Amino acid sequence: MLPPGKLRNDVLHEIVFPNLGVNDAKVVYGSREGFDSAVLEYDGENYLIIATDPTLGVPAETFGFFTYHFASSDVAVFGARPRWLVVDFILPMGTSKDFLKGVMEDLNAECRRHGSAIIGGHTGVYPSVGEPVSTTTAMGLVRKDELKLPLAKPGDRIVITGKVALEFAVSSAYFRADELRKVLTPEEIAELRFMYRLETVLPDALIAKPFVRGMHDATEGGLTALHEIADNSGLGFIVYAEKLRLNPLVERVLSFYGIEPWSVSSTGTLIAIVPPEKSNSLIAELKKNGIIAFELGEFTADRKRILIESGEEKKFPTFKGDPYVELYGKG
């Protein structure tokens, strides 16, 4: 039986990747682990970046926001502004017009804020559906010399934006508020809930673009995505635990559940692969735009994946299951 959450890489290689249709010369980068967008030839100067993502299991007030940002963030980390969207809404029986109206107004607001057009899709209500589900395919253009791939070189710095584990904490504030009242005030829970609007890397990635070699959004599995970057690059990495900066409310939520920050869902956390001479400039530019970022470690020619914590050298955790999925699966 398949486990909950994103398919593990071994299943992708066994079942999914061998069954992807014909080869097409227009496909520059297609389906592969660690690449959340496809890259297609567009014209002599540009590539077309395409990404798709579902939205489900999120609070109703956030549904339109995430319908826009989950896929659009994947386009942005490849260096493109999301320009066109195709959006499907698959809704359960009993869905109200007010719900759909609110979602569409929120989605429209994000499109207008970021210069995107919805060019098609499908919307329907079906008895076999248990909760609202949307899928978004986002597309954008990037100049060929400005394409950003999640690939590193030895010595590249790992720069992280300060939203590690935020997704987990925000969802806890929505779905486990009764439990969190043991450690957070009602005002702090409300503050965490509002932070859902930070769960996007779209603005971060477009600001970071001139400084980075590549980027990745730390979604399900969080910072264990570093393994995928290292695997695809033929490298290792070293991470220094004392350099990690967590939002104080997020830190208290993780402590309450006894969860380490390394493998927890962190949608909206930008992992930037940065040449060493550009690291400080990137952090300063992000700070100028109100985005906290810090250098967490670096990629190494040695293929070891190391975590230095309290002066002790350990193996960096691998993705064995996201605490987000495990926690909410019990709900």
Coordinates of C-alpha atoms in Angstrom, one line a residue:
M1 CA 0.0 0.0 0.0
L2 CA 1.3 3.5 -0.8
P3 CA 2.0 5.7 2.2
P4 CA 0.3 9.0 2.6
G5 CA 1.9 12.2 1.2
K6 CA 4.1 12.7 -1.8
L7 CA 5.3 9.4 -3.5
R8 CA 8.8 8.3 -2.4
N9 CA 11.5 8.5 -5.1
D10 CA 11.8 4.7 -5.3
V11 CA 8.1 4.5 -6.4
L12 CA 8.6 7.3 -8.9
H13 CA 11.5 5.4 -10.5
E14 CA 9.7 2.1 -10.4
I15 CA 6.2 3.0 -11.6
V16 CA 5.9 6.7 -12.7
F17 CA 9.0 7.6 -14.6
P18 CA 9.0 4.6 -16.9
N19 CA 5.5 5.5 -18.2
L20 CA 5.8 9.1 -19.4
G21 CA 4.9 8.8 -23.1
V22 CA 7.1 9.7 -26.0
N23 CA 10.3 11.6 -26.0
D24 CA 9.9 15.2 -27.3
A25 CA 12.7 17.4 -28.5
K26 CA 11.0 20.5 -27.1
V27 CA 11.4 19.1 -23.6
V28 CA 14.6 20.5 -22.1
Y29 CA 14.0 19.2 -18.5
G30 CA 11.0 16.9 -17.9
S31 CA 9.9 14.8 -14.9
R32 CA 12.8 14.0 -12.5
E33 CA 13.1 14.0 -8.7
G34 CA 14.0 17.4 -7.2
F35 CA 12.7 19.3 -10.3
D36 CA 9.2 20.7 -9.5
S37 CA 8.9 22.4 -12.9
A38 CA 9.4 21.3 -16.5
V39 CA 11.5 23.4 -18.9
L40 CA 10.4 23.5 -22.6
E41 CA 11.8 25.3 -25.6
Y42 CA 9.7 28.4 -26.4
D43 CA 11.6 30.5 -28.8
G44 CA 15.2 31.6 -29.6
E45 CA 15.5 33.6 -26.4
N46 CA 13.1 32.1 -23.9
Y47 CA 12.2 28.8 -22.1
L48 CA 8.6 28.0 -21.1
I49 CA 8.4 26.9 -17.4
I50 CA 5.5 24.8 -16.4
A51 CA 4.5 23.4 -12.9
T52 CA 1.4 21.8 -11.5
D53 CA 0.2 21.3 -8.0
P54 CA -3.0 20.3 -6.1
T55 CA -4.6 22.2 -3.2
L56 CA -6.6 20.2 -0.7
G57 CA -6.9 19.8 3.1
V58 CA -6.3 23.5 3.8
P59 CA -8.6 25.9 5.7
A60 CA -11.3 27.4 3.6
E61 CA -10.1 31.0 4.0
T62 CA -6.7 30.0 2.5
F63 CA -7.9 27.9 -0.4
G64 CA -7.8 30.6 -3.1
F65 CA -4.4 31.8 -1.9
F66 CA -2.8 28.4 -2.1
T67 CA -4.5 27.5 -5.4
Y68 CA -2.4 30.4 -6.8
H69 CA 0.8 30.1 -4.9
F70 CA 1.6 26.3 -4.7
A71 CA 2.2 26.0 -8.5
S72 CA 3.3 29.6 -9.0
S73 CA 6.1 29.2 -6.5
D74 CA 7.5 26.3 -8.4
V75 CA 7.6 28.4 -11.6
A76 CA 9.3 31.2 -9.7
V77 CA 12.2 29.1 -8.4
F78 CA 13.1 28.4 -12.0
G79 CA 13.5 32.1 -12.6
A80 CA 10.1 32.8 -14.3
R81 CA 7.2 35.0 -13.2
P82 CA 4.0 33.0 -13.4
R83 CA 2.1 34.5 -16.3
W84 CA -0.6 32.0 -17.3
L85 CA -2.7 29.6 -15.1
V86 CA -5.0 26.7 -15.9
V87 CA -7.1 26.0 -12.8
D88 CA -9.5 23.1 -12.0
F89 CA -11.9 23.0 -9.1
I90 CA -13.3 19.6 -8.2
L91 CA -15.9 20.2 -5.5
P92 CA -18.0 17.9 -3.2
M93 CA -21.8 17.9 -3.1
G94 CA -23.1 20.7 -0.9
T95 CA -20.5 23.2 -1.8
S96 CA -22.0 26.7 -1.6
K97 CA -21.8 29.5 -4.1
D98 CA -20.4 31.7 -1.3
F99 CA -17.4 29.3 -0.9
L100 CA -16.7 29.3 -4.7
K101 CA -17.1 33.1 -4.8
G102 CA -14.7 33.7 -2.0
V103 CA -12.1 31.3 -3.5
M104 CA -12.4 32.9 -6.9
E105 CA -12.1 36.4 -5.5
D106 CA -9.0 35.5 -3.5
L107 CA -7.5 33.7 -6.5
N108 CA -8.2 36.7 -8.7
A109 CA -6.6 39.1 -6.2
E110 CA -3.4 37.0 -6.2
C111 CA -3.4 36.9 -10.1
R112 CA -3.7 40.7 -10.2
R113 CA -1.1 41.2 -7.5
H114 CA 1.5 39.1 -9.4
G115 CA 0.5 39.8 -13.1
S116 CA -1.0 36.4 -13.9
A117 CA -3.9 35.5 -16.2
I118 CA -6.2 32.4 -15.8
I119 CA -6.6 31.1 -19.3
G120 CA -8.7 27.9 -18.7
G121 CA -9.7 25.1 -16.5
H122 CA -12.6 22.9 -15.3
T123 CA -15.0 23.4 -12.4
G124 CA -17.5 20.8 -11.3
V125 CA -19.4 19.3 -8.3
Y126 CA -19.2 15.5 -7.9
P127 CA -20.7 13.0 -5.4
S128 CA -17.5 11.0 -5.2
V129 CA -15.4 13.9 -3.9
G130 CA -15.1 14.3 -0.2
E131 CA -13.5 17.8 0.1
P132 CA -12.7 20.7 -2.2
V133 CA -9.7 20.0 -4.4
S134 CA -8.1 22.3 -7.0
T135 CA -5.2 21.7 -9.4
T136 CA -3.3 24.6 -10.9
T137 CA -0.9 24.5 -13.8
A138 CA 1.2 27.6 -13.8
M139 CA 3.4 28.8 -16.8
G140 CA 5.9 31.5 -17.3
L141 CA 8.8 32.6 -19.5
V142 CA 12.4 32.9 -18.6
R143 CA 15.3 34.1 -20.7
K144 CA 17.6 31.2 -21.5
D145 CA 20.5 32.8 -19.8
E146 CA 18.5 33.4 -16.7
L147 CA 17.1 29.9 -16.1
K148 CA 17.7 28.7 -12.5
L149 CA 18.0 25.0 -11.9
P150 CA 18.2 23.3 -8.5
L151 CA 21.8 22.2 -9.1
A152 CA 24.9 23.2 -7.0
K153 CA 28.6 23.4 -7.3
P154 CA 31.2 22.7 -4.5
G155 CA 31.4 25.7 -2.2
D156 CA 28.0 27.0 -3.0
R157 CA 26.3 28.4 0.1
I158 CA 22.9 27.2 1.3
V159 CA 20.9 30.3 2.1
I160 CA 17.5 29.7 3.7
T161 CA 14.6 32.1 4.3
G162 CA 13.3 32.3 7.8
K163 CA 10.1 30.3 7.3
V164 CA 11.3 26.8 8.2
A165 CA 8.4 24.7 9.6
L166 CA 6.0 27.6 9.3
E167 CA 3.6 25.5 7.3
F168 CA 3.4 22.9 10.0
A169 CA 2.9 25.5 12.7
V170 CA 0.2 27.5 10.8
S171 CA -1.7 24.3 10.1
S172 CA -1.5 23.3 13.8
A173 CA -3.0 26.7 14.7
Y174 CA -6.0 25.9 12.4
F175 CA -6.5 22.2 13.0
R176 CA -5.0 21.6 16.5
A177 CA -5.9 24.9 18.3
D178 CA -7.3 23.2 21.3
E179 CA -4.0 21.4 21.9
L180 CA -1.9 24.5 21.2
R181 CA -3.8 26.5 23.9
K182 CA -1.5 24.6 26.3
V183 CA 1.5 26.6 25.1
L184 CA 0.1 29.6 23.0
T185 CA -2.3 32.3 23.9
P186 CA -5.5 32.9 21.7
E187 CA -3.7 36.0 20.3
E188 CA -0.6 34.0 19.3
I189 CA -2.7 31.3 17.7
A190 CA -4.5 34.0 15.7
E191 CA -1.2 35.5 14.7
L192 CA 0.1 32.1 13.5
R193 CA -3.1 31.6 11.4
F194 CA -2.6 34.8 9.6
M195 CA 0.9 33.8 8.7
Y196 CA -0.4 31.5 6.0
R197 CA 0.2 34.4 3.6
L198 CA 3.9 33.9 4.1
E199 CA 3.7 30.3 2.7
T200 CA 5.0 31.3 -0.8
V201 CA 8.4 31.7 -2.3
L202 CA 7.2 33.7 -5.2
P203 CA 8.4 37.2 -4.1
D204 CA 11.5 35.7 -2.4
A205 CA 12.6 33.8 -5.6
L206 CA 12.1 36.8 -7.9
I207 CA 14.2 39.0 -5.6
A208 CA 16.9 36.3 -5.2
K209 CA 17.1 35.5 -8.9
P210 CA 20.1 37.7 -9.8
F211 CA 22.2 36.3 -6.9
V212 CA 21.6 32.5 -7.0
R213 CA 22.7 29.6 -9.0
G214 CA 19.4 27.7 -8.3
M215 CA 16.5 27.6 -5.9
H216 CA 14.0 25.2 -4.4
D217 CA 10.8 25.5 -2.3
A218 CA 11.1 23.4 0.9
T219 CA 7.6 21.9 0.8
E220 CA 6.7 18.4 2.1
G221 CA 9.9 16.9 3.7
G222 CA 11.2 20.4 4.4
L223 CA 15.0 20.8 4.4
T224 CA 15.5 17.1 3.5
A225 CA 15.2 18.5 -0.1
L226 CA 18.9 19.2 0.3
H227 CA 19.5 15.6 -0.5
E228 CA 17.7 15.9 -3.8
I229 CA 19.8 18.9 -4.8
A230 CA 23.0 17.1 -3.7
D231 CA 22.0 13.9 -5.5
N232 CA 21.3 15.7 -8.8
S233 CA 24.5 17.7 -8.4
G234 CA 26.8 14.7 -7.4
L235 CA 27.7 16.5 -4.2
G236 CA 27.4 16.4 -0.4
F237 CA 26.7 19.2 2.0
I238 CA 27.2 20.3 5.6
V239 CA 24.6 22.1 7.7
Y240 CA 25.2 23.9 11.0
A241 CA 22.3 23.6 13.4
E242 CA 23.3 26.7 15.4
K243 CA 22.8 28.8 12.3
L244 CA 19.1 27.8 11.9
R245 CA 16.7 30.7 12.8
L246 CA 13.1 29.8 13.6
N247 CA 10.2 32.1 14.2
P248 CA 9.7 32.0 18.0
L249 CA 6.0 30.9 17.7
V250 CA 7.0 28.1 15.3
E251 CA 9.8 27.0 17.6
R252 CA 7.3 26.6 20.5
V253 CA 4.9 24.6 18.3
L254 CA 7.7 22.2 17.3
S255 CA 8.8 21.9 20.9
F256 CA 5.3 21.1 22.0
Y257 CA 5.0 18.2 19.5
G258 CA 8.6 17.1 20.0
I259 CA 9.4 17.6 16.3
E260 CA 12.8 18.4 14.8
P261 CA 12.8 21.2 12.1
W262 CA 14.7 19.4 9.4
S263 CA 12.0 17.2 7.8
V264 CA 8.8 19.0 8.5
S265 CA 6.6 20.7 5.8
S266 CA 8.0 24.2 5.2
T267 CA 6.2 25.5 2.1
G268 CA 7.3 29.1 1.5
T269 CA 10.8 28.4 2.7
L270 CA 13.3 29.2 -0.1
I271 CA 16.4 27.1 -0.4
A272 CA 18.8 29.2 -2.4
I273 CA 22.0 27.8 -3.9
V274 CA 24.4 30.7 -3.9
P275 CA 27.9 31.2 -5.1
P276 CA 30.0 32.2 -2.0
E277 CA 30.8 35.7 -3.2
K278 CA 27.1 36.5 -3.6
S279 CA 25.7 35.1 -0.3
N280 CA 26.0 38.3 1.8
S281 CA 24.5 40.4 -1.0
L282 CA 21.5 38.1 -1.3
I283 CA 20.8 38.1 2.4
A284 CA 21.1 41.9 2.5
E285 CA 18.7 42.3 -0.5
L286 CA 16.2 40.0 1.0
K287 CA 16.4 41.9 4.3
K288 CA 15.9 45.1 2.4
N289 CA 12.6 43.7 1.2
G290 CA 11.5 42.5 4.7
I291 CA 12.5 38.8 4.2
I292 CA 14.7 37.2 6.8
A293 CA 17.4 34.9 5.4
F294 CA 20.5 33.2 6.7
E295 CA 23.4 31.0 5.6
L296 CA 22.8 27.5 6.9
G297 CA 25.8 25.6 5.4
E298 CA 27.4 24.8 2.0
F299 CA 27.6 22.1 -0.6
T300 CA 30.8 20.0 -0.7
A301 CA 32.7 17.9 -3.2
D302 CA 32.7 15.2 -0.5
R303 CA 29.4 13.4 -0.9
K304 CA 28.7 13.1 2.8
R305 CA 25.6 14.8 4.1
I306 CA 26.5 16.2 7.5
L307 CA 24.7 18.0 10.3
I308 CA 26.8 19.7 12.9
E309 CA 24.7 20.0 16.1
S310 CA 26.1 20.9 19.6
G311 CA 29.6 20.3 18.3
E312 CA 28.7 16.7 17.2
E313 CA 28.8 15.5 13.6
K314 CA 25.7 13.5 12.5
K315 CA 24.2 12.3 9.3
F316 CA 21.7 14.8 8.0
P317 CA 18.1 13.4 8.3
T318 CA 16.5 11.8 5.2
F319 CA 12.9 12.0 4.2
K320 CA 11.1 9.0 5.9
G321 CA 7.7 10.7 6.4
D322 CA 6.6 14.2 7.0
P323 CA 5.5 14.9 10.5
Y324 CA 2.8 17.2 9.0
V325 CA 1.2 14.2 7.2
E326 CA 1.6 11.9 10.2
L327 CA 0.1 14.4 12.7
Y328 CA -2.9 15.4 10.6
G329 CA -3.5 11.8 9.6
K330 CA -4.5 11.2 13.2
G331 CA -7.0 14.0 13.2

